[in-house]
Amino acid sequence: MTGPDVSDPIVVMDLPKSWGLVVLRGVLAVLFGLLALVWPGLTALALAIVFGVYALVDGIGLLMDAFRNPDKSNRGMRIFGGVLGIAAGIIAIVWPGITVAVLAILVGAWALVTGIAEIVAAIRLRKQIEGELLLGLAGLLSAIFGLLVLIWPALGIAAIAAFVGVFALIYGVVLIVLGIRLRKLARG
């Protein structure tokens, strides 16, 4: 039995076809991030709807890439990601209140559990490492934030808007740079 011929190039992406889609996804992510940061006073429902539109379009983009890209090795993952994006987008658009409430509760619970775990780790490590006080302090801050978000979900929504906005901006810029590089390679 012989292995694959290493001299055969593996086509991962059809560059001339995919660079524009990558740039479009990046631009949409940047626009979404700017909306989340520039207008923090947007209602939670509006943020959920904007997220829904973004997730829907991004999911459609992933599905398009899955069927247009000649690389079949990870097609299943792109299809799965696209279907999840479309489903998340539809849910967020149809039930924006539930989307925001669930997201705030998840962030609050995560911060609370993570904070408690960090406090416990700091107590257990106090004899073994230096700086455990900082770990305990970080855990305390995380636990307090999580508890506040669970009590007042609107606080969590504002924090989520800022976090998502920054993430979307960075993600979008990276995709745009990638798309531009793909275009240059395609013209190469």
Steps between C-alpha positions, in 0.01 A plus 500: 500500500643835405426843642389805308742652253643804676575665167127534426382839624198494729250766407374650824317797356405627158664842547335696217156400623539524875689824567193719447287292733768515770520880466118528509487295820770724648318821406178368652685408820658848520162669444343283767783580742470872438126491561553318828764753617381831357140472618515333839156645569345269245241287663583141568239397247666703225838348582350152482344579162825643365681190624230286339548666162877467529482132602251429220714664230818345638336156503388544141856605411644188662253279314586671172868441568434136590342430162721725285833399652663203326656378827267231631707406805330745735178557309296336774627746761422798275151365436451441874623853581281650231188318617571601862550862394174503306314336790649746753413791274139391455456437874650839586277680250180316593557499879742787576392535863572137577832520314622794708375360829663161440827662392511722809422206728770286335761774538398561862509131590832451323659797679367384838618140462837606358547749782423243770739252335776762497445583867516129590816459291660802669424357846641158404811649340584758769785289640637398160515820294542871537232729364210283606344812646466639148334179383262520795429866423433421135266222614322733739450761228371234260262358761367846590449586134323168441275549800413856394419385147276225635322752725490783241522347152507848341852544643600181326344617176709819503816300570405248235444780247848639567666157492320390185572835335874476563507134395306570180730790408815292545348199326377714212834672446678163499255366240539812283881473510472130418267576208738762361791257526294231328423744218869579457583130495227436245639769268853378577 
